[in-house]
Tab-separated table of C-alpha atoms in Angstrom:
chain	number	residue	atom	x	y	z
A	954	UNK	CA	27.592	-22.823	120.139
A	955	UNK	CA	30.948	-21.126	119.489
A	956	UNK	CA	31.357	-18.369	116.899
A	957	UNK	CA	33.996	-18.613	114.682
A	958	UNK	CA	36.374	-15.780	113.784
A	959	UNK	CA	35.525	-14.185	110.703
A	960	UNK	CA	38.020	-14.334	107.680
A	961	UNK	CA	36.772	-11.293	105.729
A	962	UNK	CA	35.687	-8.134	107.548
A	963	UNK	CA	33.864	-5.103	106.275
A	964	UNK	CA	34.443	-2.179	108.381
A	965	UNK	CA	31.901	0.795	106.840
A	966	UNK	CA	31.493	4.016	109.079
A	967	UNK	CA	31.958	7.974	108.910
A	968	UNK	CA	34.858	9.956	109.411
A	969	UNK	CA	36.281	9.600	112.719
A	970	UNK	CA	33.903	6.729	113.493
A	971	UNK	CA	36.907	4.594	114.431
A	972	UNK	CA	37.200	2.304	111.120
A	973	UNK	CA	41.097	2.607	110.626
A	974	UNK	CA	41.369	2.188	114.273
A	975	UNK	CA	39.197	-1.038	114.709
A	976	UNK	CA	41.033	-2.491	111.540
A	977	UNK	CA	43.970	-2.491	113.218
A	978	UNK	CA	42.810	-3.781	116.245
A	979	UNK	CA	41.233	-6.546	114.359
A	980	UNK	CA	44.353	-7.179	111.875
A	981	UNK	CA	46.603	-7.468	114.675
A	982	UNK	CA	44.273	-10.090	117.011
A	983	UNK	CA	43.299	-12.412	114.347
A	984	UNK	CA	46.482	-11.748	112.312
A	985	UNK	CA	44.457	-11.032	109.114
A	986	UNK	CA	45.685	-8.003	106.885
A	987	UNK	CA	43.694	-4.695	106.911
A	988	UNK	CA	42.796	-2.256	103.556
A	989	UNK	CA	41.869	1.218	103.637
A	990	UNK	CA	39.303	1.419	100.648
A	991	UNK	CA	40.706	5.390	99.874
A	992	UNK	CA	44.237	3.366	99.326
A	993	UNK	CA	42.107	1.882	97.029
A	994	UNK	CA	40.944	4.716	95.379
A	995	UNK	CA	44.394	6.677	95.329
A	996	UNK	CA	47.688	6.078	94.874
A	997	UNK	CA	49.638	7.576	97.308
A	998	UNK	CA	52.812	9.859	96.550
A	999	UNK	CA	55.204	12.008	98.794
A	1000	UNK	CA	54.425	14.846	95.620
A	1001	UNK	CA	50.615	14.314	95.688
A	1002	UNK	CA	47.552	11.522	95.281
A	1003	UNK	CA	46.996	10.262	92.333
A	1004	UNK	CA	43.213	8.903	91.451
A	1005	UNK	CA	43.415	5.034	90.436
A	1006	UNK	CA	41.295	4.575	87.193
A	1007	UNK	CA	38.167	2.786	87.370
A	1008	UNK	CA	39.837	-0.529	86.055
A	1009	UNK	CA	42.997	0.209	87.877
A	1010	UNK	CA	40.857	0.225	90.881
A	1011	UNK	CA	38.564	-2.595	90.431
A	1012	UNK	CA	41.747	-4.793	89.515
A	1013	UNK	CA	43.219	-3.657	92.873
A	1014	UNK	CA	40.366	-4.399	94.940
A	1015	UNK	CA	39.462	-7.855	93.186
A	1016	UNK	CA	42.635	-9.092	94.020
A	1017	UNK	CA	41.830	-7.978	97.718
A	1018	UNK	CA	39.018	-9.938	97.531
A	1019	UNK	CA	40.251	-13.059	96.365
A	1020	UNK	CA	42.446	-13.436	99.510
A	1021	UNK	CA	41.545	-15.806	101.610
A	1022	UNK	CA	41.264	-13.332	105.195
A	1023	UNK	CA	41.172	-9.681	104.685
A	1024	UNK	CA	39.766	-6.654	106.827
A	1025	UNK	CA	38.822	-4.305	104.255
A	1026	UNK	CA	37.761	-0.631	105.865
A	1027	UNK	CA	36.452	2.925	104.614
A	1028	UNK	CA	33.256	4.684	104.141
A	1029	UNK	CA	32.472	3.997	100.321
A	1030	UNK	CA	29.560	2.387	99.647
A	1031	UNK	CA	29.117	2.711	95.749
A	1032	UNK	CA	28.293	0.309	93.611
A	1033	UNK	CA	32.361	-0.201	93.044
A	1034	UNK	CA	32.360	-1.840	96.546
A	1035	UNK	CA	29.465	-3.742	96.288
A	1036	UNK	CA	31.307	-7.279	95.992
A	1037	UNK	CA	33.440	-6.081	99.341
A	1038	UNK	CA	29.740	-6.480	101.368
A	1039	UNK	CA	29.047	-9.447	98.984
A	1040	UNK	CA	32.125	-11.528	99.919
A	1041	UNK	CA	32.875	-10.574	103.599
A	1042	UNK	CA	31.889	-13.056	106.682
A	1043	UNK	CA	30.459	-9.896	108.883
A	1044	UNK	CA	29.887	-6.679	108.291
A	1045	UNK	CA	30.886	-3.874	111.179
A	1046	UNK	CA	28.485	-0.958	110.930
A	1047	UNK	CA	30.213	1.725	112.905
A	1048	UNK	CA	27.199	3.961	113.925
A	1049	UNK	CA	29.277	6.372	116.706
A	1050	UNK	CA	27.988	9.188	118.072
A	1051	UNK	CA	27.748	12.315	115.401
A	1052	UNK	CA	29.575	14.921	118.419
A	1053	UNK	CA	32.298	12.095	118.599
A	1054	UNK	CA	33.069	12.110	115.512
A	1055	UNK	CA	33.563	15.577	115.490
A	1056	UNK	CA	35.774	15.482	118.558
A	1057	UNK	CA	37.822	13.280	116.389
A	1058	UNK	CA	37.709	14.981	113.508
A	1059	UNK	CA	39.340	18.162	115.244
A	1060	UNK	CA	41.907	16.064	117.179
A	1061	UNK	CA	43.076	13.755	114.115
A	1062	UNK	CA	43.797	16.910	112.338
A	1063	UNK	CA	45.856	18.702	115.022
A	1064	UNK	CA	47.734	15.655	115.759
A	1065	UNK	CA	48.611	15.389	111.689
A	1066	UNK	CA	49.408	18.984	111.854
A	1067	UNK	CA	52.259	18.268	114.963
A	1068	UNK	CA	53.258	15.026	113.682
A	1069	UNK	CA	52.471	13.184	115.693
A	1070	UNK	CA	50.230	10.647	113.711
A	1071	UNK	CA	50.862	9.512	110.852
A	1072	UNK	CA	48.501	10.725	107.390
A	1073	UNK	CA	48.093	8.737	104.217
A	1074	UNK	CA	47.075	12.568	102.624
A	1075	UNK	CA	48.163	16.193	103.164
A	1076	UNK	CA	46.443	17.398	106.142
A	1077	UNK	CA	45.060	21.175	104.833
A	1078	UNK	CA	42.526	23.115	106.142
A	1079	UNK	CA	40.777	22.010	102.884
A	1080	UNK	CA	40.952	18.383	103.585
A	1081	UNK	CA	39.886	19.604	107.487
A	1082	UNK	CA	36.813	21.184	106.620
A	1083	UNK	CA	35.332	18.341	103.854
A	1084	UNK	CA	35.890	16.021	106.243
A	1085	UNK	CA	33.102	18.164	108.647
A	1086	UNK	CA	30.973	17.770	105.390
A	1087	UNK	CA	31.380	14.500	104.684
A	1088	UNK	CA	30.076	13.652	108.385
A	1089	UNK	CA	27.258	15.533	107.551
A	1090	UNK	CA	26.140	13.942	104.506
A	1091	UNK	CA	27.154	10.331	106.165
A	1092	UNK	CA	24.590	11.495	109.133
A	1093	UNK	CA	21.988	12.767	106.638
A	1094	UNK	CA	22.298	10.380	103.624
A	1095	UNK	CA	25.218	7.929	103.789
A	1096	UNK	CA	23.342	5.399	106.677
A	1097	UNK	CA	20.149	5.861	105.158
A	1098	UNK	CA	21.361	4.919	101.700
A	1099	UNK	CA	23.465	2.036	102.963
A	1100	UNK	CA	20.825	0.001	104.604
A	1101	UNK	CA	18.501	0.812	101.928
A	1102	UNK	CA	21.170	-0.834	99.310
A	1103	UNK	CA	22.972	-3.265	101.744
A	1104	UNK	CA	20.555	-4.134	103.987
A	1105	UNK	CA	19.862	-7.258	101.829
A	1106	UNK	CA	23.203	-8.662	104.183
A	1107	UNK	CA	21.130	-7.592	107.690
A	1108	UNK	CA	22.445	-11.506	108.752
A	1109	UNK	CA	26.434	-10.612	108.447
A	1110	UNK	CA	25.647	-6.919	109.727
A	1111	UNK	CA	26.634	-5.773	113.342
A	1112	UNK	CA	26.126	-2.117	114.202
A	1113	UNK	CA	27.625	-0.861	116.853
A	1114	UNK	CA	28.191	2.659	118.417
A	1115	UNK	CA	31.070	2.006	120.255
A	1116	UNK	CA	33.976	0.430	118.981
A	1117	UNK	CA	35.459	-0.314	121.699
A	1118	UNK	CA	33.173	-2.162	124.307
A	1119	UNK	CA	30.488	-3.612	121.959
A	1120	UNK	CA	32.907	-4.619	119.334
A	1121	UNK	CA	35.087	-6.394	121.940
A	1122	UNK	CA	32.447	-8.301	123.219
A	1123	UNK	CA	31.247	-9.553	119.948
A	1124	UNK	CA	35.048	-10.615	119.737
A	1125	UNK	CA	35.452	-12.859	122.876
């Protein structure tokens, strides 16, 4: 039996876990546009983010959702993106290794710093060091709390620690 290509992808990993990265991938094979949930959550400007409101927010993502394809990416996992997990075809647990992500971490920063990739925020030492935290609490609480709250999708869910092997096989 032949599987057949999703239409609505949830990507849902930690920093550096290769979300944004896999999206891409993804958008570009199957031609299906990708969404970074934190463009979601901010509005972007050259002067500064601005936070969306709550409604502003929802009314962004819903339309999202009522596309007919979409590859929607990010780490959130609040209540806010619950009808993201509800409405997507498969589900693409990214669970790569913690000291990876941490590799990447260091590297995505130094790369914004030189310009030489491209940042939807201001790359600070700030920014740099939450994002070490925010592995953490991903690695401690974030997995833990999203197959305790999500797990009730375990049919359209596909973990995988690599993204690029594993995920390319599911693919072909």
């Amino acid at each position: 039996m032949k599987k057949t290509t999703p239409k609505r992808i949830h990507i849902i990993g930690s920093v550096g876990s290769g979300k944004t990265t896999l999206a891409k991938e993804l958008s570009f094979k199957f031609d299906i546009p990708y969404y970074e949930l934190d463009n979601v959550v901010w509005k972007r400007h050259s002067s500064g983010d601005i936070r969306r409101t709550e409604q502003e927010r929802e009314r962004y993502l819903n339309n999202i959702l009522q596309s007919d394809s979409w590859i929607i990416e990010g780490v959130h996992q609040e209540d806010w993106v619950s009808n993201c997990f509800q409405s997507a075809d498969l589900i693409i647990f990214l669970d790569t290794k913690y000291s990876i992500r941490i590799y990447r971490i260091i590297k995505r920063f130094f790369k914004q710093k030189l310009r030489l990739e491209r940042s939807n925020y201001q790359p600070t030492v700030h920014i740099f060091f939450k994002m070490f935290k925010w592995n953490r609490y991903f690695e401690e609480v974030g997995k833990v709390n999203f197959f305790n709250k999500y797990g009730i999708h375990k049919i359209k869910i596909e973990i995988h620690n690599s993204t690029t092997n594993s995920v390319k096989k599911y693919f072909n």
